[in-house]
């Protein structure tokens, strides 16, 4: 229900070329308690006033010079196609025009001369429907916003959980957690540079951190060995790709599928000399090829317990050098093109 207070505070717009009619209407409405009344005798101002005031009731004359009531209704229905137009026609014209008025979007019709009470009751009915309509509309907008907020929250939480999980894996590897952060951002930038959509770029940003998740299952004696690995130990390290993919496999989620594809393919090389499968060129999933560039770039340009960090330029040169052997040449080129963006992430982190 709509309270009387709200009904009487409703915004009313009256359009009639006859000043006397306007005065009478205003008096009736004011005496009844309505406090928010705008009037005009110039029908060409009706549309701009409607737009400005967004009235809860439009009292509209039909027969007016320059722009008649039908033209106004027609324009309003075009400008507000999904709105409840609160139009009450007041006309001295023949009764037959009543049907045309109702067909043209008027909610009700009053024949002049009219009873005062009739104007008030019909006005009230239209205002009530209009306010209820607005209530529902606002409520729907609120619900939409709430759903939107919830989805965002779920997405953010998912991203955070994944990043923490990935950090856990990296910490085992004597890392600091920063590698996956930078590497996933480089991956996203590179993806966008070669034409990924914003959503696809975001998907890569959130899945790339899991590329080394399989390291969780590699024994400490090998993963944390301070000396160089022998051939057998290196074979075990290589299994972090297949182990990671196994951890992420079997899901219908686009997200986990991409993470799986990255985990299995981020050590493959363009010329087929990588692992675990030794596939080459475009046989390697694109997400894996992108992450390979980002992963190696960050590994080289940051310090590890066993090596110093290469400078930004040294690392860029090395990436260029590995074009066509390790990396997809198209990606290396795109990576050079976005050098400034890469540098910004590199400098900040
Ligand atoms: Fe890896
Ligand atoms: Fe990595």
Coordinates of C-alpha atoms and ligand atoms in Angstrom, one line a residue:
X1 CA 0.0 0.0 0.0
X2 CA 1.0 3.5 -0.7
X3 CA 0.5 6.0 2.2
X4 CA -1.5 9.2 1.8
X5 CA 1.6 11.1 2.6
X6 CA 3.3 9.7 -0.5
X7 CA 0.3 10.1 -2.7
X8 CA 0.0 13.8 -1.8
X9 CA 3.7 14.3 -2.3
X10 CA 3.5 12.8 -5.8
X11 CA 4.9 14.9 -8.7
X12 CA 2.1 16.1 -10.9
X13 CA 2.5 17.7 -14.3
X14 CA -0.5 19.4 -16.0
X15 CA -0.4 20.4 -19.7
X16 CA -3.3 22.4 -21.1
X17 CA -3.1 25.4 -23.5
X18 CA -6.0 27.1 -21.7
X19 CA -4.7 29.0 -18.7
X20 CA -8.2 28.9 -17.1
X21 CA -8.3 25.1 -17.2
X22 CA -4.8 25.0 -15.6
X23 CA -5.9 27.3 -12.8
X24 CA -9.0 25.2 -12.1
X25 CA -7.0 22.0 -12.0
X26 CA -4.3 23.4 -9.8
X27 CA -6.9 24.7 -7.4
X28 CA -8.7 21.3 -7.2
X29 CA -5.5 19.5 -6.6
X30 CA -4.1 21.9 -4.1
X31 CA -7.3 22.0 -2.1
X32 CA -7.2 18.2 -1.9
X33 CA -3.7 18.3 -0.4
X34 CA -1.4 17.8 -3.4
X35 CA 1.8 19.8 -2.9
X36 CA 3.9 19.0 -5.9
X37 CA 2.3 20.5 -9.0
X38 CA 4.0 21.8 -12.2
X39 CA 1.9 23.3 -15.0
X40 CA 2.4 24.6 -18.5
X41 CA 0.2 26.1 -21.2
X42 CA 2.9 25.4 -23.8
X43 CA 2.5 21.8 -25.1
X44 CA 6.0 22.0 -26.8
X45 CA 7.5 22.1 -23.3
X46 CA 5.6 19.0 -22.2
X47 CA 8.4 16.5 -23.1
X48 CA 11.3 18.4 -21.5
X49 CA 9.2 19.0 -18.4
X50 CA 8.3 15.3 -18.2
X51 CA 11.9 14.4 -18.6
X52 CA 12.9 16.8 -15.9
X53 CA 10.2 16.1 -13.4
X54 CA 9.5 12.4 -14.0
X55 CA 5.9 13.0 -12.9
X56 CA 3.8 10.4 -11.1
X57 CA 0.8 11.8 -12.9
X58 CA 0.5 13.7 -16.2
X59 CA -2.8 15.5 -16.7
X60 CA -3.0 16.1 -20.4
X61 CA -5.3 18.0 -22.7
X62 CA -5.7 16.7 -26.2
X63 CA -6.6 19.6 -28.5
X64 CA -3.7 22.0 -28.3
X65 CA -1.8 24.1 -31.0
X66 CA 1.6 23.0 -32.3
X67 CA 1.7 19.7 -30.5
X68 CA -1.5 17.9 -29.5
X69 CA -2.0 15.4 -26.7
X70 CA -1.6 12.4 -29.0
X71 CA 1.8 13.6 -30.3
X72 CA 2.9 14.0 -26.7
X73 CA 1.8 10.5 -25.8
X74 CA 3.5 9.1 -28.8
X75 CA 6.8 10.8 -28.0
X76 CA 6.6 9.7 -24.4
X77 CA 6.0 6.1 -25.3
X78 CA 9.0 6.2 -27.6
X79 CA 11.2 7.9 -24.9
X80 CA 10.0 5.6 -22.1
X81 CA 9.3 2.3 -23.8
X82 CA 9.4 0.2 -20.6
X83 CA 7.8 2.7 -18.3
X84 CA 4.4 2.9 -16.8
X85 CA 3.2 6.3 -18.2
X86 CA 0.8 7.8 -15.7
X87 CA -1.4 9.8 -18.2
X88 CA -4.9 11.1 -17.5
X89 CA -6.5 12.8 -20.4
X90 CA -8.8 15.7 -19.9
X91 CA -10.7 16.6 -23.0
X92 CA -13.7 18.5 -24.1
X93 CA -13.8 16.5 -27.3
X94 CA -16.3 14.0 -28.4
X95 CA -16.6 10.8 -26.3
X96 CA -15.4 8.7 -29.3
X97 CA -11.9 10.0 -28.8
X98 CA -11.8 8.3 -25.4
X99 CA -10.9 4.9 -27.0
X100 CA -8.2 6.4 -29.2
X101 CA -6.8 8.0 -26.0
X102 CA -6.7 4.8 -24.1
X103 CA -5.2 3.0 -27.1
X104 CA -2.5 5.7 -27.4
X105 CA -1.2 5.1 -23.9
X106 CA -3.5 7.1 -21.6
X107 CA -4.4 5.2 -18.4
X108 CA -7.7 7.0 -18.0
X109 CA -9.9 9.6 -19.6
X110 CA -12.1 12.5 -18.2
X111 CA -14.5 14.4 -20.3
X112 CA -14.7 18.2 -19.7
X113 CA -16.5 19.6 -17.9
X114 CA -15.7 17.1 -15.1
X115 CA -16.7 16.6 -11.5
X116 CA -13.9 17.6 -9.1
X117 CA -14.1 14.4 -7.3
X118 CA -13.7 12.5 -10.5
X119 CA -10.4 14.2 -11.2
X120 CA -9.2 13.5 -7.7
X121 CA -10.2 9.8 -7.7
X122 CA -8.8 9.0 -11.1
X123 CA -5.6 11.0 -10.3
X124 CA -5.2 9.1 -7.1
X125 CA -5.6 5.7 -8.8
X126 CA -3.0 6.5 -11.5
X127 CA -0.6 7.8 -8.9
X128 CA -1.0 4.8 -6.8
X129 CA -0.2 2.4 -9.6
X130 CA 2.7 4.5 -10.8
X131 CA 4.3 4.6 -7.3
X132 CA 3.8 0.8 -6.9
X133 CA 5.4 0.3 -10.3
X134 CA 8.3 2.4 -9.2
X135 CA 8.6 0.5 -6.0
X136 CA 8.9 -2.8 -7.9
X137 CA 11.3 -1.3 -10.4
X138 CA 13.6 -0.1 -7.6
X139 CA 13.3 -3.3 -5.8
X140 CA 14.3 -5.2 -8.9
X141 CA 17.3 -2.9 -9.3
X142 CA 18.3 -3.5 -5.7
X143 CA 18.0 -7.3 -6.2
X144 CA 20.1 -7.1 -9.4
X145 CA 22.8 -5.1 -7.5
X146 CA 22.8 -7.6 -4.7
X147 CA 23.2 -10.5 -7.1
X148 CA 26.0 -8.6 -8.8
X149 CA 27.7 -7.9 -5.5
X150 CA 27.4 -11.6 -4.5
X151 CA 28.9 -12.8 -7.7
X152 CA 31.7 -10.4 -7.4
X153 CA 32.3 -11.6 -3.8
X154 CA 32.4 -15.2 -4.9
X155 CA 34.8 -14.4 -7.7
X156 CA 37.1 -12.5 -5.5
X157 CA 37.1 -15.2 -2.9
X158 CA 37.8 -17.8 -5.5
X159 CA 40.7 -15.8 -6.8
X160 CA 42.0 -15.3 -3.3
X161 CA 41.7 -19.0 -2.4
X162 CA 43.5 -20.0 -5.6
X163 CA 46.2 -17.5 -5.1
X164 CA 46.8 -18.7 -1.6
X165 CA 46.8 -22.3 -2.7
X166 CA 49.3 -21.4 -5.4
X167 CA 51.4 -19.4 -2.9
X168 CA 51.4 -22.5 -0.6
X169 CA 52.9 -24.5 -3.4
X170 CA 55.4 -21.8 -4.2
X171 CA 56.5 -21.4 -0.5
X172 CA 57.4 -25.1 -0.5
X173 CA 59.7 -24.4 -3.4
X174 CA 61.6 -21.7 -1.3
X175 CA 59.8 -19.0 -3.2
X176 CA 58.1 -15.9 -1.7
X177 CA 54.7 -16.0 -3.3
X178 CA 55.5 -13.0 -5.5
X179 CA 56.5 -15.1 -8.5
X180 CA 53.0 -16.4 -9.2
X181 CA 51.6 -12.9 -8.6
X182 CA 53.9 -11.3 -11.2
X183 CA 53.8 -14.2 -13.6
X184 CA 50.0 -14.3 -13.7
X185 CA 49.9 -10.6 -14.5
X186 CA 52.4 -10.9 -17.2
X187 CA 50.3 -13.7 -18.7
X188 CA 47.2 -11.6 -18.6
X189 CA 48.9 -8.6 -20.3
X190 CA 50.3 -10.9 -23.0
X191 CA 46.9 -12.5 -23.5
X192 CA 45.2 -9.1 -23.9
X193 CA 48.0 -8.0 -26.3
X194 CA 47.2 -10.9 -28.7
X195 CA 43.4 -10.3 -28.7
X196 CA 42.0 -12.1 -25.7
X197 CA 38.8 -10.5 -24.4
X198 CA 38.8 -8.9 -21.0
X199 CA 37.0 -11.9 -19.6
X200 CA 39.5 -14.4 -21.1
X201 CA 42.3 -12.3 -19.8
X202 CA 40.9 -12.4 -16.4
X203 CA 40.4 -16.1 -16.6
X204 CA 44.1 -16.5 -17.4
X205 CA 45.0 -14.2 -14.6
X206 CA 43.2 -16.4 -12.1
X207 CA 44.3 -19.7 -13.5
X208 CA 48.0 -19.0 -14.3
X209 CA 48.9 -19.1 -10.5
X210 CA 48.2 -22.8 -10.5
X211 CA 50.8 -23.7 -13.1
X212 CA 53.2 -25.2 -10.6
X213 CA 50.6 -26.6 -8.2
X214 CA 51.9 -30.1 -8.9
X215 CA 55.0 -29.2 -7.0
X216 CA 53.0 -29.9 -3.8
X217 CA 53.4 -33.6 -4.6
X218 CA 57.2 -33.5 -5.3
X219 CA 59.3 -34.8 -2.3
X220 CA 61.2 -32.2 -0.3
X221 CA 64.5 -34.0 -0.8
X222 CA 64.3 -33.2 -4.5
X223 CA 62.3 -30.0 -4.5
X224 CA 64.5 -28.3 -1.9
X225 CA 67.8 -30.0 -2.8
X226 CA 70.5 -27.3 -2.6
X227 CA 72.8 -29.0 -5.1
X228 CA 72.2 -29.7 -8.8
X229 CA 69.7 -32.4 -9.6
X230 CA 70.8 -35.6 -11.3
X231 CA 68.9 -36.9 -14.3
X232 CA 66.6 -39.1 -12.3
X233 CA 65.7 -36.3 -9.9
X234 CA 65.0 -34.0 -12.8
X235 CA 62.6 -36.6 -14.2
X236 CA 60.8 -36.5 -11.0
X237 CA 60.6 -32.6 -11.0
X238 CA 59.2 -32.8 -14.5
X239 CA 56.2 -34.7 -13.2
X240 CA 54.9 -31.6 -11.4
X241 CA 53.2 -30.9 -14.8
X242 CA 51.3 -34.1 -15.0
X243 CA 50.7 -34.2 -11.2
X244 CA 49.3 -30.7 -11.3
X245 CA 47.0 -31.5 -14.2
X246 CA 45.8 -34.6 -12.4
X247 CA 44.9 -32.5 -9.3
X248 CA 42.9 -30.1 -11.5
X249 CA 41.4 -32.7 -13.9
X250 CA 37.8 -34.0 -14.2
X251 CA 36.0 -30.8 -13.7
X252 CA 33.4 -29.2 -16.0
X253 CA 34.4 -25.8 -14.8
X254 CA 36.0 -23.6 -17.6
X255 CA 38.2 -22.3 -14.9
X256 CA 39.7 -25.6 -13.8
X257 CA 39.9 -26.8 -17.4
X258 CA 42.1 -23.9 -18.3
X259 CA 44.2 -24.3 -15.1
X260 CA 44.7 -28.0 -16.0
X261 CA 45.7 -27.1 -19.5
X262 CA 48.3 -24.6 -18.2
X263 CA 49.6 -27.0 -15.6
X264 CA 50.3 -29.7 -18.2
X265 CA 51.7 -27.5 -20.9
X266 CA 53.7 -24.6 -19.4
X267 CA 57.0 -26.5 -19.9
X268 CA 56.4 -27.5 -23.5
X269 CA 58.6 -25.7 -26.0
X270 CA 57.7 -24.4 -29.5
X271 CA 60.4 -26.6 -31.1
X272 CA 59.1 -29.8 -29.4
X273 CA 62.0 -30.0 -26.9
X274 CA 59.9 -29.4 -23.8
X275 CA 58.1 -31.7 -21.4
X276 CA 56.0 -33.7 -20.4
X277 CA 54.9 -34.7 -24.0
X278 CA 57.4 -32.9 -26.3
X279 CA 54.6 -31.5 -28.3
X280 CA 55.4 -28.5 -30.5
X281 CA 54.1 -25.4 -32.2
X282 CA 50.3 -24.9 -32.0
X283 CA 49.9 -28.4 -30.6
X284 CA 50.7 -26.7 -27.3
X285 CA 47.6 -25.1 -25.8
X286 CA 47.8 -21.3 -26.2
X287 CA 47.3 -20.6 -22.5
X288 CA 50.3 -22.8 -21.8
X289 CA 52.4 -21.0 -24.4
X290 CA 51.5 -17.6 -22.9
X291 CA 52.3 -18.8 -19.4
X292 CA 55.6 -20.2 -20.6
X293 CA 56.8 -16.8 -21.7
X294 CA 55.6 -15.1 -18.5
X295 CA 57.0 -17.9 -16.3
X296 CA 60.4 -17.9 -17.7
X297 CA 60.5 -14.1 -17.8
X298 CA 59.8 -13.9 -14.1
X299 CA 62.1 -16.8 -13.2
X300 CA 65.0 -15.1 -14.9
X301 CA 64.3 -11.5 -13.8
X302 CA 64.0 -12.4 -10.1
X303 CA 66.5 -13.6 -7.6
X304 CA 66.4 -17.2 -6.5
X305 CA 68.4 -18.8 -3.6
X306 CA 70.8 -20.2 -6.2
X307 CA 71.1 -17.3 -8.6
X308 CA 71.0 -13.5 -8.9
X309 CA 68.2 -11.6 -10.7
X310 CA 68.8 -10.7 -14.3
X311 CA 68.1 -7.1 -15.3
X312 CA 65.0 -6.3 -17.1
X313 CA 66.8 -5.7 -20.4
X314 CA 68.9 -8.9 -20.1
X315 CA 65.7 -10.9 -19.6
X316 CA 64.0 -9.3 -22.5
X317 CA 67.0 -10.1 -24.7
X318 CA 66.9 -13.7 -23.5
X319 CA 63.2 -14.0 -24.3
X320 CA 63.9 -12.7 -27.8
X321 CA 66.7 -15.1 -28.2
X322 CA 64.4 -18.0 -27.3
X323 CA 61.9 -17.0 -30.0
X324 CA 61.2 -20.0 -32.2
X325 CA 63.1 -22.5 -30.0
X326 CA 61.4 -22.2 -26.6
X327 CA 58.5 -19.8 -27.4
X328 CA 55.8 -19.1 -29.9
X329 CA 57.4 -16.3 -32.1
X330 CA 54.1 -14.4 -32.3
X331 CA 54.0 -14.2 -28.5
X332 CA 57.5 -13.1 -28.2
X333 CA 56.8 -10.3 -30.6
X334 CA 53.7 -9.3 -28.7
X335 CA 55.6 -9.4 -25.5
X336 CA 58.2 -7.0 -26.9
X337 CA 55.4 -4.7 -28.0
X338 CA 54.0 -4.4 -24.5
X339 CA 57.4 -4.0 -22.9
X340 CA 56.3 -0.8 -21.1
X341 CA 53.3 -2.6 -19.4
X342 CA 55.5 -5.5 -18.5
X343 CA 58.1 -3.1 -17.0
X344 CA 55.4 -1.4 -14.9
X345 CA 54.5 -4.7 -13.3
X346 CA 58.2 -5.6 -13.0
X347 CA 59.0 -2.3 -11.3
X348 CA 56.1 -2.3 -8.9
X349 CA 56.5 -5.8 -7.6
Ligands
LIG1 FE1 56.6 -25.4 -13.7
LIG2 FE1 56.5 -20.7 -12.3

